[in-house]
Amino acid sequence: MNEKISTFLNSDLLEKYLLGETTSAETEMVETYISRYPEVQNAYNTLQFNLELVAKSNAVEAPKGILNNILDELDGTPVIKMNTTKKYKSWYKFSVAASIAALIFAGTSYLFYSQNQKLANENQVVVEEIFDLRNDIENNNKMLDNVMRQLLKLNNPETEKYIISGNERAKDLKTVAYINPKEKTSMIDVVSLPQLPEEQCYQIWAELQGKMVSLGILNEVDRKLINLPYAENALGLNITIEPKGGNTIASIENTVAEISLQ
């Protein structure tokens, strides 16, 4: 349906035409639309049919014998013939007008209901977006708080910095360890890790009293500052290549990087 027809149907010209309240120009316009556009013809027929149903449903049948009673009362007095068609038309117009008013009220009510539902849905969307935004802000604040805590640890004068570089087996390996013996904290910044076969991984160890204690697995996705378990009195740190998932005993022969903490 084009915009021209839609604009016409949204106006009240069809209703006014049915009531005989259109001007000559409006009448000509309505009849032109009815004859030219099937959509308008269908709307006109539907409206006319609905109004006729309402008019008929409101009709009241006159009591039987009322005409004879009136004639008896007149007792031969000449009766002026009434123009019943005109009265019927006036009554019919009144019924049609009432029906149109009812239809307009119903349409307006539905329009307001639809708009209220739309506003309610939009308000719900806004509430959900505000809720999501608050969650995002809360999560960002937590992340910033963690970053600030890490920066405070790194800038602590008691924090010692150790650069761990790879040997010939992993020349591109580079990590930075931050150890604070006073606060007993240990962190590592994974700068770069050479790619390994899928069945292998990098594992970091602390050397304690002649044995190696695992501090965790290093992944390429961990290219950020991460916390490590603090190893009291550790003599050094080693990074080895182990089977995927890590090992319980360090494969010293597969060491790719090591530093002394003493």
Coordinates of C-alpha atoms in Angstrom, one line a residue:
M1 CA 0.0 0.0 0.0
N2 CA 1.5 3.3 -1.0
E3 CA 1.8 6.3 1.2
K4 CA -1.0 8.2 -0.6
I5 CA -3.6 5.5 0.0
S6 CA -2.4 5.0 3.6
T7 CA -2.8 8.7 4.3
F8 CA -6.3 8.7 2.8
L9 CA -7.4 5.7 4.8
N10 CA -6.0 7.2 8.0
S11 CA -8.2 10.3 7.5
D12 CA -11.9 10.5 8.4
L13 CA -13.1 11.2 4.9
L14 CA -14.8 7.7 4.4
E15 CA -16.7 8.2 7.7
K16 CA -17.8 11.7 6.7
Y17 CA -18.8 10.5 3.3
L18 CA -21.0 7.8 4.8
L19 CA -22.7 10.4 7.0
G20 CA -23.1 12.8 4.1
E21 CA -21.0 15.4 5.8
T22 CA -18.4 15.8 3.1
T23 CA -18.1 18.9 0.9
S24 CA -18.6 18.6 -2.8
A25 CA -14.8 18.6 -3.3
E26 CA -14.4 15.9 -0.6
T27 CA -17.2 13.9 -2.1
E28 CA -15.6 13.9 -5.5
M29 CA -12.2 13.0 -4.0
V30 CA -13.7 10.0 -2.0
E31 CA -15.6 8.7 -4.9
T32 CA -12.5 8.9 -7.1
Y33 CA -10.5 7.0 -4.6
I34 CA -13.2 4.3 -4.2
S35 CA -13.4 3.8 -7.9
R36 CA -9.7 3.9 -8.5
Y37 CA -8.1 1.9 -5.6
P38 CA -9.3 -1.5 -4.6
E39 CA -7.9 -1.0 -1.1
V40 CA -10.1 2.0 -0.6
Q41 CA -13.1 0.2 -2.1
N42 CA -12.6 -2.7 0.4
A43 CA -12.3 -0.3 3.3
Y44 CA -15.4 1.5 2.3
N45 CA -17.5 -1.7 1.8
T46 CA -16.3 -3.0 5.2
L47 CA -17.1 0.2 7.0
Q48 CA -20.5 0.5 5.4
F49 CA -21.3 -3.2 6.2
N50 CA -20.2 -2.7 9.9
L51 CA -22.3 0.4 10.2
E52 CA -25.4 -1.3 8.8
L53 CA -24.9 -4.2 11.2
V54 CA -24.8 -1.7 14.1
A55 CA -27.8 0.2 12.9
K56 CA -29.8 -3.0 12.5
S57 CA -28.8 -4.3 15.9
N58 CA -30.0 -1.1 17.5
A59 CA -33.4 -1.2 15.7
V60 CA -36.5 -1.6 18.0
E61 CA -39.6 -3.2 16.6
A62 CA -42.8 -1.2 17.2
P63 CA -45.5 -3.0 19.4
K64 CA -48.1 -4.8 17.5
G65 CA -51.4 -2.9 17.0
I66 CA -49.9 0.5 17.7
L67 CA -51.0 1.8 14.3
N68 CA -54.7 0.7 14.9
N69 CA -54.6 2.4 18.3
I70 CA -53.4 5.7 16.8
L71 CA -56.1 5.6 14.1
D72 CA -58.8 5.0 16.7
E73 CA -57.6 8.0 18.7
L74 CA -57.6 10.2 15.6
D75 CA -61.2 9.1 15.0
G76 CA -61.3 10.0 11.4
T77 CA -59.1 13.1 11.6
P78 CA -57.2 13.4 8.3
V79 CA -53.7 12.0 8.7
I80 CA -50.8 13.8 7.1
K81 CA -48.6 11.3 5.4
M82 CA -45.1 11.5 7.0
N83 CA -41.9 11.3 5.1
T84 CA -40.7 8.1 6.8
T85 CA -37.7 7.9 4.5
K86 CA -36.3 11.2 5.8
K87 CA -36.9 10.1 9.4
Y88 CA -35.3 6.8 8.8
K89 CA -32.3 8.5 7.2
S90 CA -32.0 10.9 10.2
W91 CA -32.2 8.0 12.6
Y92 CA -29.8 6.0 10.5
K93 CA -27.4 8.8 10.4
F94 CA -27.5 9.1 14.2
S95 CA -26.8 5.4 14.5
V96 CA -24.0 5.6 12.0
A97 CA -22.5 8.5 13.8
A98 CA -22.7 6.6 17.1
S99 CA -21.1 3.6 15.5
I100 CA -18.3 5.7 14.0
A101 CA -17.7 7.3 17.4
A102 CA -17.5 3.8 18.9
L103 CA -15.1 2.6 16.3
I104 CA -12.9 5.7 16.6
F105 CA -12.9 5.3 20.4
A106 CA -11.9 1.6 20.0
G107 CA -9.2 2.5 17.6
T108 CA -7.8 5.3 19.8
S109 CA -7.9 3.0 22.8
Y110 CA -6.0 0.3 20.9
L111 CA -3.5 2.9 19.7
F112 CA -2.8 4.2 23.2
Y113 CA -2.5 0.6 24.5
S114 CA 0.0 -0.2 21.7
Q115 CA 2.0 2.9 22.5
N116 CA 2.0 2.1 26.2
Q117 CA 3.2 -1.4 25.5
K118 CA 5.9 -0.1 23.3
L119 CA 7.0 2.4 25.9
A120 CA 7.0 -0.3 28.6
N121 CA 9.2 -2.5 26.4
E122 CA 11.5 0.4 25.6
N123 CA 11.7 1.2 29.3
Q124 CA 12.5 -2.4 30.1
V125 CA 15.3 -2.4 27.5
V126 CA 16.7 0.8 29.0
V127 CA 16.6 -0.7 32.5
E128 CA 18.4 -3.8 31.3
E129 CA 21.0 -1.7 29.5
I130 CA 21.6 0.4 32.6
F131 CA 21.9 -2.8 34.6
D132 CA 24.5 -4.2 32.1
L133 CA 26.3 -0.9 32.2
R134 CA 26.5 -0.9 35.9
N135 CA 27.9 -4.5 35.8
D136 CA 30.5 -3.4 33.2
I137 CA 31.5 -0.4 35.3
E138 CA 31.8 -2.7 38.4
N139 CA 33.9 -5.2 36.5
N140 CA 36.1 -2.4 35.1
N141 CA 36.5 -1.0 38.5
K142 CA 37.6 -4.4 39.8
M143 CA 40.1 -4.7 37.0
L144 CA 41.5 -1.2 37.6
D145 CA 41.7 -2.0 41.3
N146 CA 43.7 -5.2 40.5
V147 CA 46.0 -3.3 38.1
M148 CA 46.6 -0.6 40.7
R149 CA 47.4 -3.2 43.3
Q150 CA 49.9 -4.9 40.9
L151 CA 51.5 -1.6 40.1
L152 CA 51.9 -0.8 43.8
K153 CA 53.6 -4.2 44.2
L154 CA 55.9 -3.5 41.2
N155 CA 56.8 0.0 42.5
N156 CA 57.4 -1.3 46.0
P157 CA 61.1 -0.7 46.8
E158 CA 61.3 -4.2 48.3
T159 CA 60.2 -5.8 45.0
E160 CA 63.1 -7.3 43.1
K161 CA 63.0 -7.6 39.3
Y162 CA 64.5 -10.6 37.4
I163 CA 64.6 -10.9 33.6
I164 CA 64.5 -14.5 32.5
S165 CA 65.7 -15.1 28.9
G166 CA 65.7 -18.3 26.9
N167 CA 68.7 -20.4 26.0
E168 CA 69.6 -21.8 22.6
R169 CA 66.5 -24.1 22.7
A170 CA 64.1 -21.1 23.1
K171 CA 65.9 -17.9 22.0
D172 CA 62.7 -15.9 21.8
L173 CA 61.6 -16.8 25.3
K174 CA 61.5 -13.8 27.6
T175 CA 59.8 -13.3 31.0
V176 CA 60.2 -10.9 33.9
A177 CA 59.8 -12.1 37.5
Y178 CA 58.9 -9.7 40.3
I179 CA 59.6 -11.1 43.8
N180 CA 59.0 -9.3 47.1
P181 CA 60.5 -11.3 50.0
K182 CA 59.1 -8.9 52.6
E183 CA 55.5 -9.2 51.5
K184 CA 56.0 -12.7 50.2
T185 CA 54.6 -12.1 46.8
S186 CA 55.7 -13.4 43.4
M187 CA 54.5 -12.3 39.9
I188 CA 55.7 -13.0 36.4
D189 CA 55.2 -11.0 33.2
V190 CA 55.1 -13.4 30.2
V191 CA 56.6 -11.2 27.4
S192 CA 57.1 -13.9 24.7
L193 CA 57.0 -17.7 24.5
P194 CA 58.1 -19.6 21.4
Q195 CA 55.4 -21.9 20.0
L196 CA 55.6 -25.5 21.1
P197 CA 53.9 -28.6 19.6
E198 CA 50.4 -29.2 20.9
E199 CA 51.5 -32.1 23.2
Q200 CA 54.1 -29.9 25.1
C201 CA 54.0 -26.9 27.4
Y202 CA 56.3 -24.6 29.4
Q203 CA 56.5 -25.1 33.2
I204 CA 58.2 -22.8 35.7
W205 CA 60.0 -24.2 38.8
A206 CA 61.5 -22.8 42.0
E207 CA 64.8 -24.4 43.2
L208 CA 64.4 -25.2 46.9
Q209 CA 67.1 -27.1 48.9
G210 CA 68.2 -29.2 46.0
K211 CA 64.7 -30.0 44.6
M212 CA 62.5 -28.4 42.0
V213 CA 59.0 -27.2 43.1
S214 CA 56.4 -26.4 40.4
L215 CA 55.0 -22.9 40.3
G216 CA 52.7 -23.5 37.4
I217 CA 52.4 -23.7 33.6
L218 CA 53.1 -20.8 31.3
N219 CA 50.9 -20.3 28.3
E220 CA 51.0 -18.0 25.3
V221 CA 47.6 -16.6 26.3
D222 CA 49.1 -15.5 29.7
R223 CA 51.0 -12.6 28.1
K224 CA 50.2 -10.4 31.1
L225 CA 51.2 -10.0 34.7
I226 CA 50.1 -13.1 36.6
N227 CA 50.6 -14.2 40.2
L228 CA 52.8 -17.1 41.1
P229 CA 53.0 -19.1 44.4
Y230 CA 55.7 -17.5 46.6
A231 CA 58.6 -19.9 47.2
E232 CA 60.3 -19.1 50.5
N233 CA 64.2 -19.1 50.3
A234 CA 64.2 -20.1 46.6
L235 CA 67.6 -20.3 45.2
G236 CA 66.6 -19.9 41.6
L237 CA 63.9 -20.2 38.9
N238 CA 63.8 -22.6 36.0
I239 CA 61.6 -22.9 33.0
T240 CA 61.4 -26.3 31.3
I241 CA 59.5 -28.0 28.5
E242 CA 57.2 -30.6 29.8
P243 CA 54.4 -32.8 28.5
K244 CA 51.0 -31.1 28.0
G245 CA 49.3 -30.5 31.4
G246 CA 52.6 -30.3 33.3
N247 CA 54.8 -32.6 35.2
T248 CA 55.4 -33.5 38.8
I249 CA 59.1 -33.8 38.4
A250 CA 61.1 -31.2 36.4
S251 CA 62.8 -32.4 33.2
I252 CA 66.1 -30.7 33.9
E253 CA 67.4 -31.9 30.5
N254 CA 64.6 -29.8 28.9
T255 CA 65.5 -26.5 30.7
V256 CA 65.1 -23.5 28.4
A257 CA 65.7 -20.7 30.9
E258 CA 67.0 -20.2 34.4
I259 CA 68.2 -17.5 36.8
S260 CA 69.7 -17.4 40.3
L261 CA 67.9 -15.6 43.1
Q262 CA 70.9 -15.5 45.4

